Short mmCIF file of C-alpha atoms in Angstrom, two decimals:
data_model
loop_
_atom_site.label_atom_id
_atom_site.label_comp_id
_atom_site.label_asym_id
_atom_site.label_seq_id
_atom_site.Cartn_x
_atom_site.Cartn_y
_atom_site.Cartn_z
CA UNK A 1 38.10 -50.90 24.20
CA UNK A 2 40.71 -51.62 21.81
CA UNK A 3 40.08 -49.22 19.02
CA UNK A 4 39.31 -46.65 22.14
CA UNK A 5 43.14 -47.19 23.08
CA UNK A 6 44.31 -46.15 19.68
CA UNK A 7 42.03 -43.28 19.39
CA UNK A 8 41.36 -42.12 23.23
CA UNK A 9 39.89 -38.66 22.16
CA UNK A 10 37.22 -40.28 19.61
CA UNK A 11 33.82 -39.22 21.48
CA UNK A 12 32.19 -41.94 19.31
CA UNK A 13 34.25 -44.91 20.52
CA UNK A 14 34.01 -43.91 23.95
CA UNK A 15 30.22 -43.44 23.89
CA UNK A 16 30.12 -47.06 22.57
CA UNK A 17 32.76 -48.51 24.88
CA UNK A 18 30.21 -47.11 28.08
CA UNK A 19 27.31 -48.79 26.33
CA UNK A 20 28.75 -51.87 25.31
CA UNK A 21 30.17 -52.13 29.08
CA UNK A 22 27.04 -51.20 30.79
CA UNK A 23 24.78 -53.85 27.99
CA UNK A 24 27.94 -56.51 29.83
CA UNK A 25 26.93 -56.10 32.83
CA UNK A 26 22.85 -55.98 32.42
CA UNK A 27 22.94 -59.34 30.70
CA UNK A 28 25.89 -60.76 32.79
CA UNK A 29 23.69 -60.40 36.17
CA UNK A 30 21.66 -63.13 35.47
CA UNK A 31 24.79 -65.62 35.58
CA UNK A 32 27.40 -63.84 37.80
CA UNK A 33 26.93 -61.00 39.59
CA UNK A 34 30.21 -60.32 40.62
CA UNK A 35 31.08 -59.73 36.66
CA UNK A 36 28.47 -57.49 36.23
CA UNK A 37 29.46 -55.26 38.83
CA UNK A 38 33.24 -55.14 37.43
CA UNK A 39 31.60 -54.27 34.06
CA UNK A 40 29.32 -51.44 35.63
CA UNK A 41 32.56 -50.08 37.10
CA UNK A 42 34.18 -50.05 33.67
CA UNK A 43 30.86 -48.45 32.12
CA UNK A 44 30.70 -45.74 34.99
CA UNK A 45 34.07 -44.60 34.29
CA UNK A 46 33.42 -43.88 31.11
CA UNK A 47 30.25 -42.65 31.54
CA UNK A 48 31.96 -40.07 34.16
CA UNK A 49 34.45 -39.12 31.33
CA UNK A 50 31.57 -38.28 28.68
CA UNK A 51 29.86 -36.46 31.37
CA UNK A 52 33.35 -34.37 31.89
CA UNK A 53 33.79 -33.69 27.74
CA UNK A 54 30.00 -33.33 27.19
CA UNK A 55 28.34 -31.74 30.11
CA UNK A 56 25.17 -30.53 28.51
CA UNK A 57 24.74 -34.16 26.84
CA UNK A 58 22.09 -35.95 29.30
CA UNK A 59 22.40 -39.01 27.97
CA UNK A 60 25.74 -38.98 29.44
CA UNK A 61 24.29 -38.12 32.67
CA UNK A 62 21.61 -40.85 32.90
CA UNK A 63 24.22 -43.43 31.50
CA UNK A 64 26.50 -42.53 34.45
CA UNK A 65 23.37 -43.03 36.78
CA UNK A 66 22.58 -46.06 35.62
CA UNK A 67 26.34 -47.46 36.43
CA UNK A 68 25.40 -47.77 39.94
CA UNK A 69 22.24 -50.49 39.61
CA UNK A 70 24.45 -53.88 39.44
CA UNK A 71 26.36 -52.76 42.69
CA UNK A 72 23.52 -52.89 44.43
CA UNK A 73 23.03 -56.46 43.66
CA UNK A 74 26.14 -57.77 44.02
CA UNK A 75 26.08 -56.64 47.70
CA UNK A 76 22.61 -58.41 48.23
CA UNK A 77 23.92 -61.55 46.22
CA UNK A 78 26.82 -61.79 49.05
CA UNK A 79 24.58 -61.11 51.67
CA UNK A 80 26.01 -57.75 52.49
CA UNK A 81 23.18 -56.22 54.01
CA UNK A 82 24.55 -52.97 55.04
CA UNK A 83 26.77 -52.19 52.32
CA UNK A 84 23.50 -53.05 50.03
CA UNK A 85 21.36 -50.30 51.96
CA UNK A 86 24.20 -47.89 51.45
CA UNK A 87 24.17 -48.68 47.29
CA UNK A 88 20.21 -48.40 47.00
CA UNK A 89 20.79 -45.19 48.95
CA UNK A 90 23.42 -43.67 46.57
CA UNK A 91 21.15 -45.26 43.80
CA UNK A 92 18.12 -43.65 44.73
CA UNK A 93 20.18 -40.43 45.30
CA UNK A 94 21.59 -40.53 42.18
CA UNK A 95 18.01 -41.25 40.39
CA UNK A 96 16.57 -38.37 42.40
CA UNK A 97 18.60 -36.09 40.33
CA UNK A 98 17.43 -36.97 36.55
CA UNK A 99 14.00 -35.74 35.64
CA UNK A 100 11.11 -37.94 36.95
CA UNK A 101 10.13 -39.93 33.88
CA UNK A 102 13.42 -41.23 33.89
CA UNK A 103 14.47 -41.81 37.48
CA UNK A 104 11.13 -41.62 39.36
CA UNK A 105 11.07 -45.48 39.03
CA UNK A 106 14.43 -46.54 39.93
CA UNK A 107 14.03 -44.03 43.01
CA UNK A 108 11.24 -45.60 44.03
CA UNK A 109 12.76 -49.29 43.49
CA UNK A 110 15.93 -48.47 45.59
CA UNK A 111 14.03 -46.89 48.55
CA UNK A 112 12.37 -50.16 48.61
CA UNK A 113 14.93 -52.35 48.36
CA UNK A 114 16.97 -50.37 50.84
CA UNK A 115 13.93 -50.33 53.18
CA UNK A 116 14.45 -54.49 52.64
CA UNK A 117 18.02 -54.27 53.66
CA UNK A 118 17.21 -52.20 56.58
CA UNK A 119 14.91 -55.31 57.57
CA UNK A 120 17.45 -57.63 57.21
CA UNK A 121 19.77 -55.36 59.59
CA UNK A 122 16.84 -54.77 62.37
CA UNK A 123 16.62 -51.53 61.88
CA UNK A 124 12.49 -51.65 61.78
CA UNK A 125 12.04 -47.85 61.95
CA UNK A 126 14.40 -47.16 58.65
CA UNK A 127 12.69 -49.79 56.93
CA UNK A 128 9.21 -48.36 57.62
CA UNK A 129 10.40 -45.12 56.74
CA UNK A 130 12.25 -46.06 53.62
CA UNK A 131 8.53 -47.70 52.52
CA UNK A 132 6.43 -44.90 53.23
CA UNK A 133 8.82 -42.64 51.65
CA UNK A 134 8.60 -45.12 47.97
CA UNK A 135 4.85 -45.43 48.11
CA UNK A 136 5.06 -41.10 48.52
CA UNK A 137 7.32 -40.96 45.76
CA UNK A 138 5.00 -43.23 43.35
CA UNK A 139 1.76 -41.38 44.29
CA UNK A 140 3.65 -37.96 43.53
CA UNK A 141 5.38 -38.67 40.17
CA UNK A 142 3.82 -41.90 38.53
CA UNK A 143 -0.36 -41.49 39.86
CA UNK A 144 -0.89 -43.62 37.12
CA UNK A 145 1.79 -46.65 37.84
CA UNK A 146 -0.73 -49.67 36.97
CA UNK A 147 1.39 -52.76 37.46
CA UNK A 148 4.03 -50.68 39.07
CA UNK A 149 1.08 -49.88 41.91
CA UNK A 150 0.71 -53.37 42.54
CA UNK A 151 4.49 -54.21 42.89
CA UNK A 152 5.35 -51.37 45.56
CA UNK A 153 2.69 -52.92 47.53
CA UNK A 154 3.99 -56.08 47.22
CA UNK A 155 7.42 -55.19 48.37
CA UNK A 156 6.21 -52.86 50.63
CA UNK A 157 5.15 -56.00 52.33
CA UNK A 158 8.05 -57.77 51.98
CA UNK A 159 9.51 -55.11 54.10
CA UNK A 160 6.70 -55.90 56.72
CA UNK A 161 7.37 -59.50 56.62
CA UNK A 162 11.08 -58.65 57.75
CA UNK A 163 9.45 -57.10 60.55
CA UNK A 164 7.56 -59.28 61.69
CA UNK A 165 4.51 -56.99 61.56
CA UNK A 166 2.22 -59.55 61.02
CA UNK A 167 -0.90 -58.12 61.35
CA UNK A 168 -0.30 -55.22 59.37
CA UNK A 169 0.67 -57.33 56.96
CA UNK A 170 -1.90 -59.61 56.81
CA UNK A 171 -4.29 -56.35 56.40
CA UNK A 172 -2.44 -55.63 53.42
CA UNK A 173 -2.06 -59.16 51.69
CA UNK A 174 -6.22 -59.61 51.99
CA UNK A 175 -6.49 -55.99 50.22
CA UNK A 176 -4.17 -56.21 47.56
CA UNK A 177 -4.83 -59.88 46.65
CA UNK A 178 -8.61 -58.49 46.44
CA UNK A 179 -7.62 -55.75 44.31
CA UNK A 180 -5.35 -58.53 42.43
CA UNK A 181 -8.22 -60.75 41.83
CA UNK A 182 -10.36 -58.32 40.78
CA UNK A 183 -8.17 -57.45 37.76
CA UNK A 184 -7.48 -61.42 36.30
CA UNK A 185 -11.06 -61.07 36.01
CA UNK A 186 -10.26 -58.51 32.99
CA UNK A 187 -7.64 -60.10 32.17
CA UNK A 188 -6.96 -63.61 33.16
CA UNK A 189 -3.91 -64.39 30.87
CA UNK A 190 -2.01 -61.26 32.51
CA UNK A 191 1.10 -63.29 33.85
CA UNK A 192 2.94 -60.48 35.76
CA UNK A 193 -0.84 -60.09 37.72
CA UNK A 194 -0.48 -64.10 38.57
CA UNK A 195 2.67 -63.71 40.25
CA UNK A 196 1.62 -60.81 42.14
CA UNK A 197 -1.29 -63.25 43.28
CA UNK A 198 1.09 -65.56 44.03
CA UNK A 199 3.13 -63.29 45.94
CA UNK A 200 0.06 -61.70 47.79
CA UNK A 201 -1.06 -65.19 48.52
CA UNK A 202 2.11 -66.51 49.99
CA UNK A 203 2.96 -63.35 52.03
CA UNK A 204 -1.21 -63.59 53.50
CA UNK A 205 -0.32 -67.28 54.09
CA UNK A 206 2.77 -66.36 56.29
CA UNK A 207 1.25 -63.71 58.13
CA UNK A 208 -1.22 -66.36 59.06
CA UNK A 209 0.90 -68.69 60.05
CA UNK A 210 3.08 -66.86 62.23
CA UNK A 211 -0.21 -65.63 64.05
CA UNK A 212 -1.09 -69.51 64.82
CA UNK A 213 -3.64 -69.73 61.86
CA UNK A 214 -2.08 -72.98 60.32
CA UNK A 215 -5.26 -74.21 58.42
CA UNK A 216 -5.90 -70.97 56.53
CA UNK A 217 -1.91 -70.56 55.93
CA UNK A 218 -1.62 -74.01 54.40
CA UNK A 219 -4.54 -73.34 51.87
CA UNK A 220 -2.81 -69.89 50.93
CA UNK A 221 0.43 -71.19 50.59
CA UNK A 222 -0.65 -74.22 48.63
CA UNK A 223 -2.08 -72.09 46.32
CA UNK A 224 0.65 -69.69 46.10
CA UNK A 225 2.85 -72.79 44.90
CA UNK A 226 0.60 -73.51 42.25
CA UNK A 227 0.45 -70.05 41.13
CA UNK A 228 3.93 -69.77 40.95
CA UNK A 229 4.62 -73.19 39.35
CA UNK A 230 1.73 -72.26 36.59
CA UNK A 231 2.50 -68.54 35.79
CA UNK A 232 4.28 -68.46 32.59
CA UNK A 233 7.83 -66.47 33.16
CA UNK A 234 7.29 -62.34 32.84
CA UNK A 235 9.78 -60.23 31.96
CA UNK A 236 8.93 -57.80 34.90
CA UNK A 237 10.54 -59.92 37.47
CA UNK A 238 14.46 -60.73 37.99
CA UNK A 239 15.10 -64.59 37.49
CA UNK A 240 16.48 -64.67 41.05
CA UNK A 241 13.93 -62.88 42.71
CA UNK A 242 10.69 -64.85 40.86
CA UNK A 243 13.01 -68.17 42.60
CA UNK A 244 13.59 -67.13 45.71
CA UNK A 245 9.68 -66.46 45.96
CA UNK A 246 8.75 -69.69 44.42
CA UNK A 247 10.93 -71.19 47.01
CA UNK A 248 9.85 -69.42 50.12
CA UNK A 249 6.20 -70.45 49.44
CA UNK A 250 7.01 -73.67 49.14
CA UNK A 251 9.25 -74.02 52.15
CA UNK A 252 6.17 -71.75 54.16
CA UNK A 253 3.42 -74.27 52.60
CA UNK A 254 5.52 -77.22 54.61
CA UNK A 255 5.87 -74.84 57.92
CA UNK A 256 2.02 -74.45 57.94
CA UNK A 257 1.56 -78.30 56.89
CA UNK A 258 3.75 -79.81 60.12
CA UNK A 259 2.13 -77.13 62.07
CA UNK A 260 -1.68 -78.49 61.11
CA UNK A 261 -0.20 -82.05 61.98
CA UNK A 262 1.22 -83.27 58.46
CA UNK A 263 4.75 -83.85 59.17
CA UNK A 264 5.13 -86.39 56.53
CA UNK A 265 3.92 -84.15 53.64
CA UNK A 266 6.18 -80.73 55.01
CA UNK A 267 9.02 -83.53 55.21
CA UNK A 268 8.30 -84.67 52.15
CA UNK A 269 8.06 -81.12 50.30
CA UNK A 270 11.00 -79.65 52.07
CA UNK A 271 13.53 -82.71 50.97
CA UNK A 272 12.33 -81.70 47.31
CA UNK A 273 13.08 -77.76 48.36
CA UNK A 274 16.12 -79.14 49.37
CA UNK A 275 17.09 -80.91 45.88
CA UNK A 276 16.32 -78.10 44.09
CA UNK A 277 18.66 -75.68 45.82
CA UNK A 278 21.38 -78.41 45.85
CA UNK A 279 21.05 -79.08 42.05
CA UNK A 280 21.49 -75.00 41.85
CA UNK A 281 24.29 -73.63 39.48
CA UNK A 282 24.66 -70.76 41.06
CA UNK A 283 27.53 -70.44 43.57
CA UNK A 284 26.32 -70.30 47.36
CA UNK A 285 29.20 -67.65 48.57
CA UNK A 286 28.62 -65.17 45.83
CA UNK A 287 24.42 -65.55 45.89
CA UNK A 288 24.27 -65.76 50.10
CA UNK A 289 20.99 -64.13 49.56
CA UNK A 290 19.22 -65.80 46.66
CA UNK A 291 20.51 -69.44 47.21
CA UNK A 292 22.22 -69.58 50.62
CA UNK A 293 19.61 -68.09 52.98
CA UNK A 294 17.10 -70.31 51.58
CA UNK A 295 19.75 -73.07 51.74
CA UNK A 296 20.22 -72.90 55.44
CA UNK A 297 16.55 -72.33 56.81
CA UNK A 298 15.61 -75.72 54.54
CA UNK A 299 18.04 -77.56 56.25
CA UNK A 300 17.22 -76.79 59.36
CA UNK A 301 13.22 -76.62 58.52
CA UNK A 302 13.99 -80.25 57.47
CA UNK A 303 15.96 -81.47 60.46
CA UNK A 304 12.78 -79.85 62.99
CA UNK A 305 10.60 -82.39 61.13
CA UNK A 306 12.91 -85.15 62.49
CA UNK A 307 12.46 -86.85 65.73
CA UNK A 308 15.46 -87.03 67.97
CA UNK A 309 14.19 -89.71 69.95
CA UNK A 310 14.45 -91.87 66.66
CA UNK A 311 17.88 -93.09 65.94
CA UNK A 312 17.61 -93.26 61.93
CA UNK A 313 16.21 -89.78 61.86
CA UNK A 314 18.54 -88.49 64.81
CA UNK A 315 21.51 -89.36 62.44
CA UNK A 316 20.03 -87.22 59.32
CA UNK A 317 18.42 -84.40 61.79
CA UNK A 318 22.49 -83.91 62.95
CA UNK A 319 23.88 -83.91 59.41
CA UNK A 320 21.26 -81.26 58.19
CA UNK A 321 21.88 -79.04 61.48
CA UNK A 322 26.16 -79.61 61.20
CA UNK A 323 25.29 -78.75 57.24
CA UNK A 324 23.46 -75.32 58.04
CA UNK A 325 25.99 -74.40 60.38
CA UNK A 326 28.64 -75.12 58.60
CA UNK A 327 27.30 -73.02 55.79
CA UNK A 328 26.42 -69.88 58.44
CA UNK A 329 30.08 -70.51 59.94
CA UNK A 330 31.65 -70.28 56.00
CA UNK A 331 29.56 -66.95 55.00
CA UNK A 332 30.31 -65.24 58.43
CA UNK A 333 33.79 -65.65 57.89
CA UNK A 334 33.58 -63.81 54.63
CA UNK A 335 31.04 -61.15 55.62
CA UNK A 336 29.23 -59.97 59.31
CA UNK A 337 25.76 -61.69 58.93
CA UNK A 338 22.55 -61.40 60.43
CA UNK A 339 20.37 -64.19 61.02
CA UNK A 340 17.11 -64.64 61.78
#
């Protein structure tokens, strides 16, 4: 940026000032996401600039592109559901545009993760659509997807779990986690394939809960901890997103355990959910979505394991419940939320 101020017109400097911007913010998203998207804005400007010197250059083009991924984020970090749909929309729009082998897959990702925000807004019938029109997308330009395969169906059912199509998405947790477990036998030490077990295992687990299975749910979701907790780290799956799994499974695997009777055990697990998030670096306000929403339903998943009629546990069942509100009240100051 400095030498680009001495020498605005050098093509060379500029083209290293976008890239050096846009590396910024891919690396800076794991800490703060707010910084990433301020580099991304300073990456897609001068992206936009090559694109207007160099037309026919196309690395230009997909650079520019590209610009618009850590936006996205951002708005899901804050817990700005709409305003997140609207990114992935102009995301997918934007990949939609570059030739499929390089924006076939980010097209696909942002219709799902739009279809996700839809969810979190109600709007059931855009999120449906927004899934069936991914899964179209990966059959029609990447047949041959693999791993990718299995991860569209997994947040594909994500989608349904927002939904609260449970027995839809209960069909689709038993079939994929067979699929799933019929590929670690080929290849056991495949870590991305364990979390996808894990994932299919805690998403069957909470479709069975939420039908009144508790018995089945609690086995599922037990082992979905352990899968989680044992999977060696893959680099297919965001740091944020392989912990906000890890800790819905384990805050599910204490739902289903005080719904089978064990009160003391879900009690017991959720406190520890409960450390974990409170020992969290990350700021609460500017990750709503990553550490906040799981922040508030522990707290009050805790206090419901408390009985009122007890005056020791009354005390802590009000200070968890004042806590989550508290935390609901600050965030819905700052943005519109909506809560399930």
């Amino acid at each position: 940026e400095a030498a680009l101020k001495e020498d605005p017109a050098n093509l060379t400097l500029l083209e290293a000032a976008a890239q050096a911007a846009q590396s910024l913010a891919y690396w800076t998203g794991q800490v703060d996401i707010r910084r990433a998207a301020q580099a991304e804005l300073i990456a897609r400007a001068r992206f936009q600039t090559l694109m207007e010197l160099e037309p026919t250059n196309p690395a230009h083009r997909l650079g520019f592109v590209g610009a618009h991924d850590m936006e996205c984020w951002a708005r899901v970090a804050e817990g700005r559901w709409a305003e997140a749909a609207q990114a992935f929309h102009r995301f997918a729009a934007l990949n939609d545009t570059l030739p499929p082998n390089q924006g076939a897959y980010q097209s696909v990702r942002s219709r799902l993760k739009e279809g996700r925000m839809r969810a979190e807004t109600g709007d059931r019938d855009g999120a449906d659509a927004l899934v069936a029109a991914a899964e179209a997308r990966l059959k029609q330009y990447m047949p041959e997807a693999g791993l990718l395969e299995s991860w569209v169906q997994i947040e594909a059912m994500k989608v349904l779990r927002l939904t609260h199509e449970w027995s839809e998405l209960e069909r689709r947790a038993r079939e994929s986690l067979s699929k799933i477990n019929t590929e670690l036998k080929s290849t056991p030490d495949d870590v991305t394939r364990g979390v996808f077990q894990a994932q299919a295992q805690m998403l069957l687990g909470e479709a069975l809960l939420a039908q009144g299975n508790g018995g089945e749910a609690a086995r599922q979701l037990g082992e979905a901890v352990t899968g989680f907790q044992q999977t060696p780290p893959s680099s297919f799956f965001l740091t944020d997103e392989r912990l906000d799994d890890t800790v819905n499974a384990r805050r599910s695997w204490a739902d289903a355990l005080a719904a089978t009777g064990n009160t003391a055990r879900a009690r017991s697990l959720l406190q520890d959910v409960l450390s974990d998030l409170d020992n969290d670096a990350r700021d609460v306000g500017n990750n709503w979505y990553y550490v906040g929403t799981p922040l508030v339903h522990t707290l009050a998943d805790l206090a419901v394991t408390l009985d009122p009629t007890k005056p020791d546990e009354a005390v802590r069942r009000t200070a968890l419940l004042d806590r989550a509100a508290g935390l609901l009240e600050k965030q819905q100051a700052k943005t519109p939320l909506s809560v399930d």
